[in-house]
CSV table of C-alpha atoms in Angstrom, one decimal:
chain,number,residue,atom,x,y,z
A,241,MET,CA,56.6,-11.6,-57.6
A,242,GLU,CA,53.3,-12.6,-59.1
A,243,LYS,CA,50.6,-10.0,-58.7
A,244,GLN,CA,47.0,-11.0,-57.9
A,245,SER,CA,44.4,-9.8,-60.3
A,246,PRO,CA,41.6,-7.6,-58.9
A,247,LEU,CA,39.2,-10.4,-59.6
A,248,ASN,CA,41.1,-12.8,-57.3
A,249,LYS,CA,41.2,-10.1,-54.5
A,250,HIS,CA,37.4,-9.6,-54.8
A,251,LYS,CA,36.8,-13.4,-54.6
A,252,ARG,CA,38.9,-13.6,-51.4
A,253,ARG,CA,37.1,-10.7,-49.8
A,254,SER,CA,33.8,-12.2,-50.7
A,255,LYS,CA,34.9,-15.5,-49.2
A,256,TYR,CA,35.3,-14.0,-45.7
A,257,ALA,CA,32.6,-11.3,-46.0
A,258,LEU,CA,29.7,-13.9,-46.2
A,259,PRO,CA,30.4,-15.7,-42.8
A,260,LEU,CA,31.4,-12.4,-41.1
A,261,GLY,CA,28.1,-10.8,-42.3
A,262,GLY,CA,26.2,-13.8,-41.0
A,263,VAL,CA,27.8,-13.4,-37.6
A,264,PHE,CA,26.8,-9.7,-37.4
A,265,LEU,CA,23.3,-10.6,-38.5
A,266,ILE,CA,23.0,-13.3,-35.8
A,267,LEU,CA,24.3,-10.8,-33.2
A,268,ALA,CA,21.8,-8.2,-34.4
A,269,VAL,CA,18.9,-10.7,-34.1
A,270,ILE,CA,20.1,-11.7,-30.6
A,271,GLY,CA,20.3,-8.1,-29.6
A,272,LEU,CA,16.8,-7.4,-31.0
A,273,VAL,CA,15.3,-10.4,-29.1
A,274,SER,CA,17.1,-9.3,-25.9
A,275,VAL,CA,15.8,-5.7,-26.2
A,276,ALA,CA,12.3,-7.0,-27.0
A,277,GLY,CA,12.3,-9.3,-24.0
A,278,PHE,CA,13.5,-6.5,-21.7
A,279,CYS,CA,10.7,-4.2,-23.0
A,280,ILE,CA,8.1,-6.9,-22.4
A,281,ARG,CA,9.4,-7.7,-18.9
A,282,LEU,CA,9.4,-3.9,-18.1
A,283,THR,CA,5.9,-3.5,-19.4
A,284,ASN,CA,4.6,-6.4,-17.4
A,285,ARG,CA,6.2,-5.0,-14.2
A,286,ILE,CA,4.6,-1.6,-14.9
A,287,MET,CA,1.2,-3.0,-15.7
A,288,ASP,CA,1.1,-5.8,-13.1
A,289,ASN,CA,1.3,-3.9,-9.8
A,290,THR,CA,0.1,-6.8,-7.8
A,291,GLN,CA,3.0,-6.5,-5.3
A,292,GLU,CA,2.3,-2.8,-4.7
A,293,LYS,CA,-1.4,-3.6,-4.2
A,294,SER,CA,-0.5,-6.3,-1.7
A,295,LYS,CA,1.8,-3.9,0.2
A,296,PHE,CA,-1.1,-1.4,0.5
A,297,GLU,CA,-3.5,-4.1,1.6
A,298,ASP,CA,-1.2,-5.1,4.5
A,299,TYR,CA,-0.9,-1.4,5.5
A,300,LEU,CA,-4.6,-0.8,5.4
A,301,LEU,CA,-5.8,-4.0,7.1
A,302,PRO,CA,-6.0,-2.6,10.7
A,303,VAL,CA,-8.0,0.4,9.3
A,304,VAL,CA,-10.4,-1.4,6.9
A,305,MET,CA,-11.2,-4.1,9.5
A,306,PHE,CA,-13.1,-1.6,11.6
A,307,ASP,CA,-15.1,-0.2,8.6
A,308,PRO,CA,-14.5,3.5,9.5
A,309,VAL,CA,-16.9,6.3,8.7
A,310,GLU,CA,-15.5,8.5,5.9
A,311,PHE,CA,-13.5,11.5,6.9
A,312,ASP,CA,-11.6,14.3,5.1
A,313,SER,CA,-8.8,14.5,7.7
A,314,PRO,CA,-7.7,12.1,10.4
A,315,GLU,CA,-8.2,14.9,12.9
A,316,HIS,CA,-11.9,14.7,12.1
A,317,ALA,CA,-12.1,10.9,12.5
A,318,ASP,CA,-13.8,9.0,15.3
A,319,PRO,CA,-11.3,9.0,18.3
A,320,LEU,CA,-12.3,5.4,19.2
A,321,PHE,CA,-11.6,4.2,15.6
A,322,LEU,CA,-8.2,5.9,15.7
A,323,LEU,CA,-7.5,4.0,18.9
A,324,GLN,CA,-8.8,0.7,17.7
A,325,SER,CA,-6.9,0.8,14.4
A,326,SER,CA,-3.7,1.9,16.1
A,327,LEU,CA,-4.0,-1.0,18.6
A,328,TRP,CA,-4.5,-3.6,16.0
A,329,GLY,CA,-1.8,-2.2,13.7
A,330,THR,CA,0.6,-2.5,16.6
A,331,LEU,CA,-0.5,-6.1,17.4
A,332,LEU,CA,-0.3,-7.2,13.7
A,333,SER,CA,3.3,-5.9,13.4
A,334,ASN,CA,4.7,-6.6,16.8
A,335,THR,CA,2.9,-9.5,18.5
A,336,ASP,CA,6.0,-11.5,19.4
A,337,LYS,CA,7.6,-8.8,21.5
A,338,TYR,CA,4.8,-8.6,24.1
A,339,THR,CA,4.3,-10.7,27.2
A,340,TYR,CA,1.3,-11.9,29.1
A,341,ASP,CA,0.2,-10.9,32.6
A,342,GLU,CA,-1.3,-13.1,35.3
A,343,SER,CA,-4.8,-12.7,33.7
A,344,ALA,CA,-3.4,-14.2,30.4
A,345,MET,CA,-3.7,-10.8,28.7
A,346,LEU,CA,-1.1,-9.5,26.3
A,347,VAL,CA,0.4,-6.3,27.8
A,348,VAL,CA,0.8,-3.6,25.2
A,349,PRO,CA,2.3,-0.1,26.1
A,350,ALA,CA,0.2,2.8,25.1
A,351,SER,CA,3.3,4.5,23.7
A,352,ASP,CA,3.5,1.8,21.0
A,353,LEU,CA,0.0,2.8,19.9
A,354,ASP,CA,1.1,6.4,19.6
A,355,VAL,CA,3.9,5.4,17.4
A,356,TYR,CA,1.7,3.3,15.1
A,357,ALA,CA,-1.0,6.1,15.0
A,358,ALA,CA,1.7,8.4,13.6
A,359,LYS,CA,2.6,5.7,11.1
A,360,LEU,CA,-1.0,5.5,9.9
A,361,TYR,CA,-2.2,9.1,10.2
A,362,GLY,CA,0.8,11.3,10.8
A,363,SER,CA,2.2,13.0,13.9
A,364,ASN,CA,-0.6,15.5,14.2
A,365,VAL,CA,-3.0,12.8,15.5
A,366,LYS,CA,-3.1,12.4,19.2
A,367,LEU,CA,-4.8,9.3,20.6
A,368,GLN,CA,-7.2,9.5,23.5
A,369,HIS,CA,-6.2,6.5,25.6
A,370,GLN,CA,-9.1,4.7,27.3
A,371,THR,CA,-10.6,1.3,27.8
A,372,ILE,CA,-11.8,-0.1,24.5
A,373,GLU,CA,-15.0,-2.1,24.2
A,374,ASP,CA,-15.7,-4.0,21.0
A,375,PHE,CA,-18.9,-6.1,21.0
A,376,ASP,CA,-18.3,-8.7,23.7
A,377,VAL,CA,-14.5,-8.0,24.0
A,378,THR,CA,-12.9,-5.5,26.3
A,379,TYR,CA,-9.4,-4.1,26.1
A,380,PRO,CA,-8.7,-2.5,29.5
A,381,TYR,CA,-6.4,0.5,29.8
A,382,ASP,CA,-4.4,1.0,32.9
A,383,PRO,CA,-3.6,4.7,33.3
A,384,GLU,CA,-1.0,4.0,36.0
A,385,THR,CA,1.2,1.7,33.9
A,386,LYS,CA,0.0,3.2,30.6
A,387,THR,CA,-0.6,-0.2,29.1
A,388,TYR,CA,-3.5,-2.1,27.4
A,389,GLY,CA,-4.6,-5.6,28.2
A,390,VAL,CA,-5.4,-7.7,25.1
A,391,PRO,CA,-7.4,-10.9,25.6
A,392,VAL,CA,-6.4,-14.0,23.9
A,393,MET,CA,-9.7,-14.2,21.9
A,394,GLY,CA,-8.9,-10.9,20.2
A,395,GLN,CA,-10.9,-9.2,17.5
A,396,THR,CA,-12.9,-10.5,14.6
A,397,SER,CA,-12.3,-8.5,11.5
A,398,GLN,CA,-15.4,-7.1,9.8
A,399,TYR,CA,-13.6,-6.6,6.5
A,400,THR,CA,-10.3,-7.2,4.7
A,401,PRO,CA,-9.0,-4.8,2.1
A,402,GLN,CA,-8.7,-5.5,-1.6
A,403,VAL,CA,-6.9,-2.7,-3.5
A,404,THR,CA,-8.3,-2.6,-7.0
A,405,LYS,CA,-6.8,0.6,-8.4
A,406,ILE,CA,-3.8,2.8,-7.6
A,407,GLU,CA,-3.4,6.4,-8.9
A,408,LYS,CA,-0.3,8.4,-8.2
A,409,LYS,CA,0.3,12.2,-8.6
A,410,GLY,CA,3.6,13.3,-7.1
A,411,ASP,CA,3.7,12.0,-3.5
A,412,LEU,CA,-0.1,11.6,-3.3
A,413,TYR,CA,-1.8,8.2,-3.8
A,414,THR,CA,-5.5,7.6,-4.5
A,415,LEU,CA,-6.5,4.0,-3.8
A,416,THR,CA,-9.8,2.3,-4.7
A,417,VAL,CA,-10.3,-0.2,-1.9
A,418,GLY,CA,-12.8,-3.0,-1.9
A,419,TYR,CA,-14.2,-4.3,1.4
A,420,ILE,CA,-14.2,-8.1,1.4
A,421,PRO,CA,-16.5,-9.6,4.1
A,422,PRO,CA,-14.9,-12.5,6.2
A,423,GLY,CA,-17.7,-14.9,5.2
A,424,THR,CA,-16.8,-14.7,1.5
A,425,LEU,CA,-13.2,-15.7,2.2
A,426,TRP,CA,-14.3,-18.6,4.5
A,427,GLU,CA,-16.8,-20.0,2.0
A,428,ALA,CA,-14.2,-19.9,-0.7
A,429,ALA,CA,-11.6,-21.7,1.4
A,430,VAL,CA,-14.0,-24.4,2.6
A,431,GLY,CA,-15.5,-25.0,-0.9
A,432,GLY,CA,-12.1,-25.0,-2.6
A,433,SER,CA,-13.3,-22.3,-4.9
A,434,LYS,CA,-10.7,-20.2,-6.8
A,435,TYR,CA,-13.0,-17.3,-7.7
A,436,GLU,CA,-12.2,-13.8,-6.7
A,437,PRO,CA,-14.4,-12.7,-3.8
A,438,GLU,CA,-16.6,-9.7,-4.6
A,439,PRO,CA,-16.3,-6.7,-2.2
A,440,ASP,CA,-19.4,-5.5,-0.4
A,441,LYS,CA,-18.5,-1.9,-1.2
A,442,TYR,CA,-15.7,0.3,-2.3
A,443,MET,CA,-14.0,3.3,-0.6
A,444,ILE,CA,-11.5,5.8,-1.8
A,445,TYR,CA,-8.3,6.2,0.3
A,446,GLN,CA,-6.0,9.2,-0.2
A,447,LEU,CA,-2.4,8.6,1.1
A,448,LYS,CA,0.7,10.7,1.2
A,449,LYS,CA,4.2,9.2,0.7
A,450,VAL,CA,6.4,10.2,3.6
A,451,LYS,CA,9.9,9.3,4.6
A,452,ASP,CA,9.1,6.0,6.4
A,453,GLY,CA,6.0,4.9,4.5
A,454,TYR,CA,2.6,6.5,4.0
A,455,ASN,CA,0.0,8.6,5.9
A,456,ILE,CA,-3.7,8.3,5.4
A,457,LEU,CA,-5.2,11.7,4.5
A,458,SER,CA,-8.8,10.9,3.9
A,459,ILE,CA,-11.3,8.1,3.5
A,460,LYS,CA,-14.4,8.7,1.3
A,461,GLY,CA,-17.2,6.6,-0.1
A,462,LEU,CA,-17.1,6.0,-3.8
A,463,ASP,CA,-20.3,8.0,-4.4
A,464,THR,CA,-18.9,11.0,-2.4
A,465,TRP,CA,-15.6,10.8,-4.3
A,466,GLU,CA,-17.3,10.6,-7.7
A,467,ALA,CA,-19.6,13.5,-6.9
A,468,GLU,CA,-16.7,15.7,-5.8
A,469,GLN,CA,-14.8,14.9,-9.0
A,470,GLN,CA,-17.8,15.8,-11.2
A,471,SER,CA,-18.5,19.0,-9.4
A,472,GLY,CA,-14.9,20.0,-8.9
A,473,THR,CA,-15.4,20.4,-5.2
A,474,GLU,CA,-12.8,17.9,-4.1
A,475,GLN,CA,-11.5,18.9,-0.7
A,476,VAL,CA,-7.8,19.4,-0.6
A,477,PRO,CA,-6.1,17.6,2.4
A,478,GLU,CA,-5.0,20.0,5.1
A,479,ILE,CA,-1.4,21.2,4.9
A,480,THR,CA,0.6,20.3,7.9
A,481,THR,CA,3.1,22.7,9.7
A,482,GLN,CA,6.0,20.8,8.1
A,483,ASP,CA,4.5,21.1,4.6
A,484,ALA,CA,3.9,24.8,5.1
A,485,ALA,CA,7.5,25.3,6.2
A,486,ALA,CA,8.7,23.5,3.2
A,487,LEU,CA,6.5,25.6,0.9
A,488,SER,CA,7.6,28.8,2.4
A,489,ARG,CA,11.1,28.2,1.1
A,490,PHE,CA,9.9,28.8,-2.5
A,491,PRO,CA,9.4,32.3,-3.8
A,492,ALA,CA,5.9,33.4,-4.6
A,493,VAL,CA,5.0,33.4,-8.3
């Protein structure tokens, strides 16, 4: 049997090594491109938090629309504002489930407002149910049936929220919220303009992530917030009974 020379064996290996090496090179390039594409998409998702901002804007709409005075705890907020925002939060999320009475008013149970108040501000907030008067609109409260009557004309929003910045530390969120006046949005729509409306002012909202969403801890003016940050006198949100119970399970350091 004729033996192959080492030179012939080397030529045969070289013959198959070239295309095989090319295949591996192509696969390596494809893998590199795929990894690079994944990294770019991941970076874009991290940097572009438009969807998260939109979610917070929907959540804050019934609050911002009443332009509340700043507070460091919901328990210290204006009771009428808490009632108004809870009513409109309820309406914006559940309008279809309510019926009209003989006066053509939407009938809304007060208990639904209590549920939404807990969704916005936590279970420690207790609403003071009463007839609400907003400008020329009245929302009568019936203590016997424990329901509110909502007229068809409804409420004109003073502002809509525009979340411009989100900062997260654990389960605490700090949002910079711009207040967009309704006239700006209307003028842009009528004129066909595509410019971003400028907020009248900015407020700082502190939220806490909870099981079913978020709770508002405080609302502060931008000047107040910046002054607290510079002086180091930022007020820590009050710890609830549930938080205290959770902390008590950890040993003292």
